[in-house]
CSV table of C-alpha atoms in Angstrom, one decimal:
chain,number,residue,atom,x,y,z
A,73,MET,CA,-19.8,11.5,15.7
A,74,TYR,CA,-16.8,9.7,14.4
A,75,SER,CA,-16.7,11.7,11.1
A,76,SER,CA,-17.1,15.0,13.0
A,77,MET,CA,-14.2,14.1,15.2
A,78,LYS,CA,-12.1,13.3,12.1
A,79,ALA,CA,-13.1,16.7,10.6
A,80,LYS,CA,-12.0,18.5,13.8
A,81,MET,CA,-8.7,16.7,13.8
A,82,LEU,CA,-8.2,17.6,10.1
A,83,ASN,CA,-9.0,21.3,10.8
A,84,ILE,CA,-6.6,21.3,13.8
A,85,TYR,CA,-3.9,19.7,11.6
A,86,ILE,CA,-4.3,22.3,8.9
A,87,PHE,CA,-4.3,25.1,11.5
A,88,LEU,CA,-1.0,23.8,13.0
A,89,VAL,CA,0.6,23.6,9.5
A,90,ASP,CA,-0.4,27.1,8.7
A,91,ILE,CA,0.8,28.5,12.0
A,92,ALA,CA,4.2,26.8,11.6
A,93,ALA,CA,4.3,28.2,8.0
A,94,VAL,CA,3.5,31.8,9.2
A,95,ILE,CA,6.4,31.6,11.7
A,96,LEU,CA,8.8,30.3,9.1
A,97,LEU,CA,7.6,33.0,6.6
A,98,ALA,CA,8.1,35.7,9.2
A,99,TYR,CA,11.6,34.4,9.8
A,100,ALA,CA,12.3,34.5,6.0
A,101,ILE,CA,11.1,38.0,5.6
A,102,THR,CA,13.2,39.4,8.4
A,103,HIS,CA,16.3,37.4,7.6
A,104,THR,CA,16.6,37.6,3.8
A,105,ASN,CA,19.8,39.2,2.7
A,106,PHE,CA,19.0,40.9,-0.6
A,107,GLU,CA,22.7,41.6,-1.2
A,108,LYS,CA,23.5,37.9,-1.5
A,109,ASN,CA,20.1,36.9,-3.0
A,110,SER,CA,18.6,39.7,-5.2
A,111,LEU,CA,14.9,40.2,-5.3
A,112,PHE,CA,15.1,39.7,-9.1
A,113,ASP,CA,16.5,36.2,-8.6
A,114,ILE,CA,13.9,35.3,-6.0
A,115,VAL,CA,11.0,36.6,-8.2
A,116,LEU,CA,12.3,35.0,-11.4
A,117,PHE,CA,12.6,31.5,-9.8
A,118,ALA,CA,9.1,32.1,-8.3
A,119,LEU,CA,7.7,32.9,-11.8
A,120,VAL,CA,9.2,29.9,-13.4
A,121,TYR,CA,8.0,27.8,-10.5
A,122,TRP,CA,4.5,29.2,-11.0
A,123,ILE,CA,4.5,28.4,-14.7
A,124,ILE,CA,5.4,24.8,-13.9
A,125,GLU,CA,2.9,24.5,-11.1
A,126,MET,CA,0.1,25.6,-13.4
A,127,PHE,CA,0.1,22.2,-15.1
A,128,PRO,CA,-0.6,19.5,-12.5
A,129,VAL,CA,-1.2,15.9,-13.2
A,130,PHE,CA,-4.1,14.6,-11.1
A,131,LEU,CA,-3.8,11.4,-9.0
A,132,PRO,CA,-6.4,9.2,-7.4
A,133,ARG,CA,-7.9,10.2,-4.1
A,134,GLY,CA,-7.8,14.0,-4.7
A,135,ALA,CA,-4.0,14.4,-5.0
A,136,SER,CA,-1.9,15.9,-7.8
A,137,ILE,CA,1.7,16.3,-8.7
A,138,THR,CA,3.8,18.6,-10.9
A,139,VAL,CA,7.4,18.6,-12.1
A,140,GLY,CA,8.0,21.6,-9.9
A,141,ILE,CA,10.4,19.4,-7.8
A,142,ALA,CA,13.1,20.4,-10.3
A,143,LEU,CA,12.5,24.1,-9.5
A,144,ASN,CA,12.5,23.3,-5.8
A,145,VAL,CA,15.9,21.6,-6.1
A,146,ALA,CA,17.3,24.6,-8.1
A,147,ILE,CA,16.0,26.9,-5.4
A,148,LEU,CA,17.6,24.8,-2.7
A,149,TYR,CA,20.9,24.8,-4.5
A,150,PHE,CA,20.9,28.5,-5.4
A,151,PHE,CA,19.4,30.3,-2.3
A,152,ASN,CA,20.0,30.3,1.4
A,153,PRO,CA,17.0,29.3,3.6
A,154,PRO,CA,15.2,32.7,3.9
A,155,ALA,CA,15.4,33.4,0.2
A,156,ALA,CA,14.3,29.9,-0.7
A,157,ILE,CA,11.3,30.2,1.5
A,158,LEU,CA,10.3,33.6,0.0
A,159,SER,CA,10.7,32.3,-3.6
A,160,VAL,CA,8.5,29.2,-3.0
A,161,PHE,CA,6.0,31.4,-1.1
A,162,ILE,CA,5.7,33.8,-4.0
A,163,GLY,CA,5.4,31.0,-6.5
A,164,GLU,CA,2.6,29.2,-4.5
A,165,CYS,CA,0.7,32.5,-4.0
A,166,LEU,CA,0.8,33.1,-7.8
A,167,ASN,CA,-0.3,29.6,-8.4
A,168,SER,CA,-3.3,30.0,-6.0
A,169,PHE,CA,-4.7,32.6,-8.3
A,170,THR,CA,-4.9,30.2,-11.3
A,171,ILE,CA,-6.6,27.4,-9.4
A,172,LYS,CA,-10.1,26.9,-10.8
A,173,ASN,CA,-11.9,25.4,-7.8
A,174,LYS,CA,-10.7,27.7,-5.1
A,175,ASN,CA,-11.0,26.3,-1.6
A,176,ILE,CA,-9.3,28.7,0.8
A,177,PHE,CA,-8.5,26.1,3.4
A,178,LYS,CA,-6.9,23.8,0.8
A,179,ILE,CA,-5.0,26.7,-0.7
A,180,LEU,CA,-3.6,27.9,2.7
A,181,PHE,CA,-2.7,24.3,3.6
A,182,ASN,CA,-0.9,23.8,0.3
A,183,ILE,CA,1.1,27.0,0.7
A,184,GLY,CA,1.8,26.1,4.3
A,185,GLN,CA,3.1,22.6,3.7
A,186,PHE,CA,5.3,23.8,0.9
A,187,ILE,CA,6.8,26.5,3.2
A,188,ILE,CA,7.5,23.9,5.9
A,189,SER,CA,9.0,21.4,3.4
A,190,ILE,CA,11.3,23.9,1.7
A,191,SER,CA,12.3,25.4,5.0
A,192,LEU,CA,13.4,22.2,6.7
A,193,ALA,CA,15.1,21.0,3.5
A,194,ALA,CA,17.0,24.3,3.2
A,195,PHE,CA,18.2,24.2,6.8
A,196,ALA,CA,19.2,20.6,6.3
A,197,LYS,CA,21.3,21.7,3.3
A,198,LEU,CA,23.2,24.1,5.6
A,199,PHE,CA,24.0,21.3,8.0
A,200,PHE,CA,25.1,18.8,5.3
A,201,ILE,CA,27.1,21.4,3.3
A,202,ASN,CA,29.5,21.5,6.3
A,203,LEU,CA,30.1,17.8,5.9
A,204,TRP,CA,30.2,17.6,2.1
A,205,SER,CA,30.2,19.9,-0.9
A,206,LEU,CA,27.1,21.8,-2.2
A,207,VAL,CA,25.9,19.2,-4.7
A,208,PRO,CA,25.6,16.2,-2.3
A,209,ALA,CA,24.1,18.5,0.3
A,210,THR,CA,21.5,19.7,-2.2
A,211,ILE,CA,20.7,16.1,-3.2
A,212,ILE,CA,20.1,15.1,0.4
A,213,SER,CA,18.0,18.2,1.0
A,214,ALA,CA,15.9,17.4,-2.1
A,215,ILE,CA,15.2,14.0,-0.7
A,216,ILE,CA,14.1,15.6,2.6
A,217,PHE,CA,11.9,18.0,0.7
A,218,VAL,CA,10.2,15.2,-1.3
A,219,VAL,CA,9.6,13.1,1.9
A,220,LEU,CA,8.2,16.0,3.9
A,221,ASN,CA,6.0,17.2,1.1
A,222,ILE,CA,4.5,13.8,0.5
A,223,PHE,CA,4.2,13.1,4.2
A,224,LEU,CA,2.4,16.4,5.1
A,225,VAL,CA,0.0,16.0,2.1
A,226,SER,CA,-0.6,12.3,2.9
A,227,ILE,CA,-1.6,13.0,6.5
A,228,ALA,CA,-4.3,15.5,5.3
A,229,LEU,CA,-5.6,13.0,2.6
A,230,ALA,CA,-5.7,10.2,5.1
A,231,MET,CA,-7.6,12.2,7.6
A,232,ALA,CA,-10.0,13.6,5.0
A,233,GLN,CA,-10.7,10.2,3.4
A,234,ASN,CA,-10.4,8.0,6.5
A,235,LEU,CA,-7.5,6.0,5.0
A,236,LYS,CA,-4.2,4.9,6.4
A,237,LEU,CA,-0.9,6.7,5.4
A,238,TYR,CA,0.2,3.4,3.9
A,239,ASP,CA,-2.8,3.3,1.6
A,240,ILE,CA,-2.2,6.9,0.4
A,241,TRP,CA,1.4,6.0,-0.3
A,242,MET,CA,0.6,2.8,-2.3
A,243,ILE,CA,-2.2,4.4,-4.3
A,244,ASN,CA,-0.6,7.8,-5.1
A,245,TYR,CA,3.1,8.0,-4.4
A,246,LYS,CA,4.8,4.7,-4.7
A,247,TRP,CA,5.7,5.4,-8.4
A,248,VAL,CA,6.1,9.1,-7.9
A,249,VAL,CA,9.2,9.2,-5.7
A,250,PRO,CA,11.6,7.6,-8.2
A,251,ASN,CA,10.4,10.0,-10.9
A,252,PHE,CA,10.8,13.0,-8.5
A,253,LEU,CA,14.3,12.0,-7.6
A,254,ALA,CA,15.2,11.5,-11.2
A,255,LEU,CA,14.4,15.3,-11.7
A,256,THR,CA,16.9,16.3,-9.0
A,257,PRO,CA,20.0,16.4,-11.3
A,258,MET,CA,18.0,18.6,-13.7
A,259,GLY,CA,17.3,21.0,-10.8
A,260,ILE,CA,21.0,21.3,-9.9
A,261,LEU,CA,21.8,21.8,-13.6
A,262,MET,CA,19.2,24.6,-13.8
A,263,ALA,CA,20.8,26.4,-10.9
A,264,LYS,CA,24.3,26.0,-12.4
A,265,ILE,CA,23.3,27.2,-15.8
A,266,TYR,CA,21.5,30.2,-14.3
A,267,GLU,CA,24.7,31.1,-12.5
A,268,ALA,CA,26.5,31.1,-15.9
A,269,TRP,CA,23.8,32.4,-18.3
A,270,GLY,CA,21.3,34.2,-16.2
A,271,ALA,CA,17.6,34.3,-16.9
A,272,LEU,CA,17.9,32.8,-20.4
A,273,GLY,CA,19.5,29.7,-18.8
A,274,ILE,CA,16.6,28.9,-16.5
A,275,LEU,CA,14.0,29.6,-19.2
A,276,MET,CA,15.6,27.0,-21.4
A,277,PHE,CA,14.5,24.3,-19.0
A,278,ILE,CA,10.7,25.0,-19.3
A,279,LEU,CA,10.4,22.8,-22.4
A,280,PRO,CA,12.3,19.8,-21.0
A,281,LEU,CA,10.2,20.1,-17.8
A,282,MET,CA,7.0,20.1,-19.8
A,283,LEU,CA,8.1,16.9,-21.5
A,284,ALA,CA,8.8,15.3,-18.1
A,285,ARG,CA,5.3,16.4,-17.1
A,286,HIS,CA,3.9,14.8,-20.3
A,287,SER,CA,5.5,11.4,-19.3
A,288,PHE,CA,3.7,11.7,-15.9
A,289,LYS,CA,0.4,12.4,-17.6
A,290,LEU,CA,0.9,9.5,-20.0
A,291,TYR,CA,1.2,7.1,-17.0
A,292,MET,CA,-2.0,8.4,-15.5
A,293,ASP,CA,-3.8,8.4,-18.9
A,294,THR,CA,-2.8,4.8,-19.3
A,295,ARG,CA,-4.2,4.0,-15.9
A,296,GLN,CA,-7.5,5.7,-16.8
A,297,MET,CA,-7.6,3.8,-20.1
A,298,TYR,CA,-7.3,0.6,-18.1
A,299,LEU,CA,-10.2,1.7,-15.9
A,300,ASP,CA,-12.3,2.7,-18.9
A,301,THR,CA,-11.6,-0.7,-20.5
A,302,VAL,CA,-12.8,-2.5,-17.3
A,303,GLN,CA,-16.0,-0.5,-17.3
A,304,ALA,CA,-16.5,-1.2,-21.0
A,305,LEU,CA,-16.2,-4.9,-20.4
A,306,VAL,CA,-18.6,-4.7,-17.5
A,307,THR,CA,-21.1,-2.9,-19.8
A,308,ALA,CA,-20.7,-5.6,-22.5
A,309,ILE,CA,-21.2,-8.4,-19.9
A,310,GLU,CA,-24.4,-6.9,-18.6
A,311,ALA,CA,-25.7,-6.2,-22.1
A,312,LYS,CA,-25.5,-10.0,-22.7
A,313,ASP,CA,-27.4,-11.0,-19.6
A,314,LEU,CA,-30.8,-9.2,-19.3
A,315,TYR,CA,-31.5,-10.5,-15.9
A,316,THR,CA,-28.3,-9.3,-14.1
A,317,LYS,CA,-28.1,-5.7,-15.0
A,318,GLY,CA,-26.1,-3.8,-12.4
A,319,HIS,CA,-24.9,-7.1,-10.9
A,320,SER,CA,-21.2,-6.5,-11.4
A,321,GLU,CA,-21.2,-3.0,-9.9
A,322,ARG,CA,-23.2,-4.2,-6.9
A,323,VAL,CA,-20.9,-7.2,-6.3
A,324,ALA,CA,-17.9,-4.9,-6.6
A,325,GLU,CA,-19.3,-2.4,-4.1
A,326,PHE,CA,-20.3,-5.2,-1.7
A,327,ALA,CA,-16.9,-6.8,-2.0
A,328,VAL,CA,-15.0,-3.5,-1.4
A,329,GLU,CA,-17.0,-2.6,1.7
A,330,THR,CA,-16.5,-6.2,3.1
A,331,ALA,CA,-12.8,-6.0,2.5
A,332,ARG,CA,-12.7,-2.6,4.3
A,333,GLU,CA,-14.4,-4.3,7.2
A,334,LEU,CA,-11.7,-6.9,7.2
A,335,ASP,CA,-9.1,-4.1,7.3
A,336,TRP,CA,-7.6,-4.7,3.9
A,337,PRO,CA,-5.1,-2.1,2.6
A,338,GLU,CA,-6.7,0.2,0.1
A,339,HIS,CA,-4.4,-0.7,-2.9
A,340,LYS,CA,-5.5,-4.3,-2.5
A,341,ILE,CA,-9.1,-3.3,-2.3
A,342,GLU,CA,-8.7,-1.5,-5.6
A,343,THR,CA,-7.5,-4.7,-7.2
A,344,LEU,CA,-10.3,-6.6,-5.6
A,345,ARG,CA,-12.8,-4.1,-7.0
A,346,TYR,CA,-11.5,-4.7,-10.6
A,347,MET,CA,-11.8,-8.5,-10.1
A,348,ALA,CA,-15.3,-8.2,-8.7
A,349,LEU,CA,-16.3,-6.1,-11.6
A,350,LEU,CA,-14.9,-8.7,-14.0
A,351,HIS,CA,-15.8,-11.9,-12.2
A,352,ASP,CA,-18.4,-12.8,-14.9
A,353,ILE,CA,-16.2,-11.6,-17.8
A,354,ASP,CA,-16.6,-15.0,-19.7
A,355,LYS,CA,-20.3,-14.3,-20.1
A,356,ILE,CA,-19.4,-12.3,-23.2
A,357,ALA,CA,-18.6,-15.6,-24.9
A,358,ILE,CA,-21.7,-17.5,-23.6
A,359,PRO,CA,-24.5,-17.7,-26.2
A,360,ASP,CA,-27.5,-15.5,-25.4
A,361,VAL,CA,-29.9,-18.4,-25.6
A,362,ILE,CA,-28.2,-20.0,-22.5
A,363,LEU,CA,-27.8,-16.8,-20.5
A,364,ASN,CA,-31.4,-15.6,-21.0
A,365,LYS,CA,-33.0,-19.1,-21.0
A,366,SER,CA,-36.3,-19.0,-19.0
A,367,THR,CA,-36.4,-22.8,-18.4
A,368,ARG,CA,-34.1,-25.2,-16.7
A,369,LEU,CA,-30.6,-25.5,-18.2
A,370,SER,CA,-29.6,-28.8,-19.7
A,371,PRO,CA,-26.5,-30.6,-18.2
A,372,GLN,CA,-24.4,-29.4,-21.1
A,373,GLU,CA,-25.6,-25.8,-20.8
A,374,TYR,CA,-25.0,-25.9,-17.0
A,375,ASN,CA,-21.5,-27.1,-17.5
A,376,ARG,CA,-20.8,-24.3,-19.9
A,377,ILE,CA,-22.0,-21.8,-17.3
A,378,LYS,CA,-19.8,-23.5,-14.7
A,379,ASP,CA,-16.8,-23.0,-17.0
A,380,HIS,CA,-17.1,-19.2,-16.9
A,381,ALA,CA,-14.9,-18.8,-13.8
A,382,LEU,CA,-12.1,-20.8,-15.4
A,383,VAL,CA,-12.3,-19.2,-18.8
A,384,GLY,CA,-12.6,-15.7,-17.2
A,385,ALA,CA,-9.5,-16.3,-15.1
A,386,GLU,CA,-7.6,-17.3,-18.2
A,387,ILE,CA,-8.6,-14.1,-20.0
A,388,LEU,CA,-7.5,-11.9,-17.0
A,389,LYS,CA,-4.3,-13.9,-16.6
A,390,GLN,CA,-3.0,-12.3,-19.8
A,391,VAL,CA,-3.0,-8.9,-18.1
A,392,LYS,CA,0.5,-8.7,-16.7
A,393,ASN,CA,0.1,-6.0,-14.1
A,394,LEU,CA,-2.6,-7.9,-12.3
A,395,GLY,CA,-0.2,-10.6,-11.0
A,396,ASP,CA,-2.1,-13.5,-9.5
A,397,ALA,CA,-5.2,-11.4,-8.9
A,398,TYR,CA,-7.0,-13.4,-11.6
A,399,LEU,CA,-7.2,-16.3,-9.1
A,400,MET,CA,-10.0,-14.3,-7.3
A,401,VAL,CA,-12.1,-14.8,-10.5
A,402,ARG,CA,-11.1,-18.4,-11.0
A,403,TYR,CA,-12.0,-19.5,-7.5
A,404,HIS,CA,-15.0,-17.3,-6.6
A,405,HIS,CA,-17.3,-20.4,-7.0
A,406,GLU,CA,-15.2,-22.6,-4.7
A,407,ARG,CA,-16.7,-23.5,-1.4
A,408,MET,CA,-15.2,-23.9,2.1
A,409,ASP,CA,-16.2,-27.5,2.3
A,410,GLY,CA,-14.7,-28.4,-1.1
A,411,SER,CA,-18.0,-28.7,-2.9
A,412,GLY,CA,-17.4,-25.8,-5.3
A,413,TYR,CA,-15.8,-25.6,-8.7
A,414,PRO,CA,-13.6,-25.6,-10.9
A,415,ASP,CA,-10.9,-27.2,-8.7
A,416,GLY,CA,-12.7,-28.3,-5.6
A,417,LEU,CA,-10.5,-26.2,-3.3
A,418,ARG,CA,-11.5,-26.0,0.4
A,419,GLY,CA,-10.9,-23.7,3.4
A,420,GLU,CA,-7.6,-21.7,3.3
A,421,GLU,CA,-6.7,-23.0,-0.1
A,422,ILE,CA,-9.2,-20.5,-1.5
A,423,PRO,CA,-7.8,-17.0,-1.9
A,424,MET,CA,-9.4,-14.5,0.5
A,425,GLY,CA,-10.3,-12.2,-2.4
A,426,ALA,CA,-12.3,-15.1,-4.0
A,427,ARG,CA,-14.0,-15.8,-0.7
A,428,ILE,CA,-15.1,-12.1,-0.5
A,429,ILE,CA,-16.4,-12.1,-4.0
A,430,ALA,CA,-18.3,-15.3,-3.3
A,431,VAL,CA,-20.2,-13.8,-0.4
A,432,ALA,CA,-20.9,-10.6,-2.4
A,433,ASP,CA,-22.0,-12.6,-5.4
A,434,CYS,CA,-24.3,-14.9,-3.4
A,435,PHE,CA,-26.0,-12.0,-1.7
A,436,ASP,CA,-26.7,-10.1,-4.9
A,437,ALA,CA,-27.9,-13.2,-6.6
A,438,MET,CA,-30.3,-14.0,-3.8
A,439,THR,CA,-31.7,-10.4,-3.7
A,440,SER,CA,-32.1,-10.0,-7.4
A,441,ASN,CA,-35.1,-11.0,-9.4
A,442,ARG,CA,-34.8,-13.8,-12.0
A,443,VAL,CA,-37.2,-14.9,-14.7
A,444,TYR,CA,-38.0,-18.1,-12.6
A,445,ARG,CA,-38.3,-16.4,-9.2
A,446,ALA,CA,-38.5,-13.2,-7.2
A,447,GLY,CA,-35.6,-12.0,-5.2
A,448,ARG,CA,-35.3,-12.4,-1.5
A,449,SER,CA,-35.3,-9.5,0.9
A,450,PRO,CA,-31.9,-8.4,2.2
A,451,ARG,CA,-32.8,-9.7,5.7
A,452,GLU,CA,-33.6,-13.2,4.3
A,453,ALA,CA,-30.5,-13.2,2.2
A,454,ILE,CA,-28.3,-12.4,5.2
A,455,GLN,CA,-29.9,-15.1,7.2
A,456,GLU,CA,-29.1,-17.6,4.4
A,457,LEU,CA,-25.5,-16.3,4.2
A,458,GLN,CA,-25.1,-16.9,7.9
A,459,LYS,CA,-26.5,-20.5,7.6
A,460,CYS,CA,-23.9,-21.2,4.9
A,461,GLY,CA,-21.1,-19.6,6.9
A,462,GLY,CA,-18.4,-22.2,7.7
A,463,ALA,CA,-19.7,-24.8,5.3
A,464,GLU,CA,-20.0,-23.2,1.9
A,465,LEU,CA,-18.9,-19.6,2.7
A,466,ASP,CA,-16.2,-18.2,4.9
A,467,SER,CA,-17.9,-17.3,8.2
A,468,GLN,CA,-15.4,-14.5,8.9
A,469,VAL,CA,-16.2,-12.9,5.5
A,470,VAL,CA,-20.0,-13.4,6.1
A,471,GLN,CA,-19.7,-11.6,9.4
A,472,ALA,CA,-17.6,-8.8,7.8
A,473,PHE,CA,-20.3,-8.4,5.1
A,474,VAL,CA,-23.1,-8.2,7.6
A,475,GLN,CA,-21.2,-5.5,9.5
A,476,ALA,CA,-20.6,-3.6,6.3
A,477,TRP,CA,-24.2,-3.9,5.3
A,478,GLU,CA,-25.5,-2.6,8.6
A,479,LYS,CA,-23.0,0.3,8.7
A,480,ARG,CA,-22.8,1.6,5.1
A,481,LEU,CA,-24.6,-0.6,2.5
A,482,ALA,CA,-28.1,-0.9,3.8
A,483,PRO,CA,-28.8,2.9,3.8
A,484,LYS,CA,-27.9,3.0,0.1
A,485,TRP,CA,-29.2,-0.3,-1.2
A,486,GLU,CA,-32.0,-1.8,1.0
A,487,LYS,CA,-34.9,0.4,-0.2
A,488,GLN,CA,-33.8,0.0,-3.8
A,489,ILE,CA,-33.5,-3.8,-3.6
A,490,LEU,CA,-37.0,-4.1,-1.9
A,491,THR,CA,-38.5,-1.8,-4.6
A,492,GLU,CA,-37.1,-3.9,-7.4
A,493,ILE,CA,-38.2,-7.1,-5.8
A,494,GLU,CA,-41.8,-5.8,-5.5
A,495,THR,CA,-41.7,-4.6,-9.1
A,496,GLY,CA,-40.4,-8.0,-10.3
A,497,ALA,CA,-43.1,-9.8,-8.4
A,498,ALA,CA,-45.8,-7.6,-9.9
A,499,ARG,CA,-44.4,-8.3,-13.4
A,500,GLY,CA,-44.4,-12.0,-12.6
A,501,GLU,CA,-48.1,-11.8,-11.6
A,502,ILE,CA,-49.0,-9.9,-14.8
A,503,ALA,CA,-47.1,-12.4,-16.9
A,504,ALA,CA,-48.8,-15.3,-15.2
A,505,ALA,CA,-52.2,-13.7,-15.7
A,506,GLN,CA,-51.5,-13.2,-19.4
A,507,ALA,CA,-50.4,-16.8,-19.7
A,508,GLU,CA,-53.7,-18.0,-18.2
A,509,GLU,CA,-55.6,-15.9,-20.7
């Protein structure tokens, strides 16, 4: 019911954007003065804009960017509002033919939001040009264009993915705006050189713009390399411990859904996910004979296992862009009553991220088979979490986990967990029978 309502709201929003765009486009067609702005100029800028838009850089959460902002600024500088609208419209229509996965609603929305953004920015330029000269007016109108463009797209993404605007901003656009604004002078320079040199002048800027696009892509590639490294580390961890395969991914998913239930912002949830995936990173350095030991650990071996949170945190502390997120790993074995390790923290002294990982980790440990016992059912594990709430575990986090389990996690995981428990029990019985023989 809730999701269908969201879908209706999104459809209404797209419809309103497209209606507004049609009105503005009709105005542009009927008010373009081809004596002041030739059709050749309008189409040439549209063609160059199309070439630039053909090479997007993809962002998380289904968004993408290009360096077309420089062309938008040049269009704002060079044309009056009707001609600017027409040029962007033609460029976006051409771009729609080169999109591989054609979704007509997405294409129409994209064209519509660009028309609205360029229209309001162009009209703003007319207002500010009466106060200052053309260059300052164009810079202000470029800022308005960027803000409107990001705002209109972010609303659609937030509705489609059930996120807050702030989350979309922090995940996708926080780093984009400074880079966009840095391209504004290039756009003004393009328009000025076009006035002096004609078509050759604007074509000269295609290579510099492609280099700017390459720098955007390098940033996103670096981010993807970071994610790939995290996944490789998780794979290495689980290859060491035969009895906890899939543990890190499950703990990460349980932690993420719990944090959403606690209304955490999405960019913080993303960091939590990485820390949950890597909460056992030090297991790489623990000898296999300890990790896979089928009998009780000696005091020395147990102390080595206990050190994994401390050593893992020291490893992650070296990653500069994580800030103090490594503390989630260091303290995920601390307990609310101070009985945990490594530092015996209690209550609010324990970072919330560590408390979330602790609950997710405990649940997965209880519901997973071990060589010395079968796993508990999800219902039994939840009852145990609730018993520990307030003393060992944060009761607020436990409650949030239970809500997340009932709403989203149980449909995906409950049947699989129960099946694995039954399979593990059967294997245990076979092993016991073989031992008796």
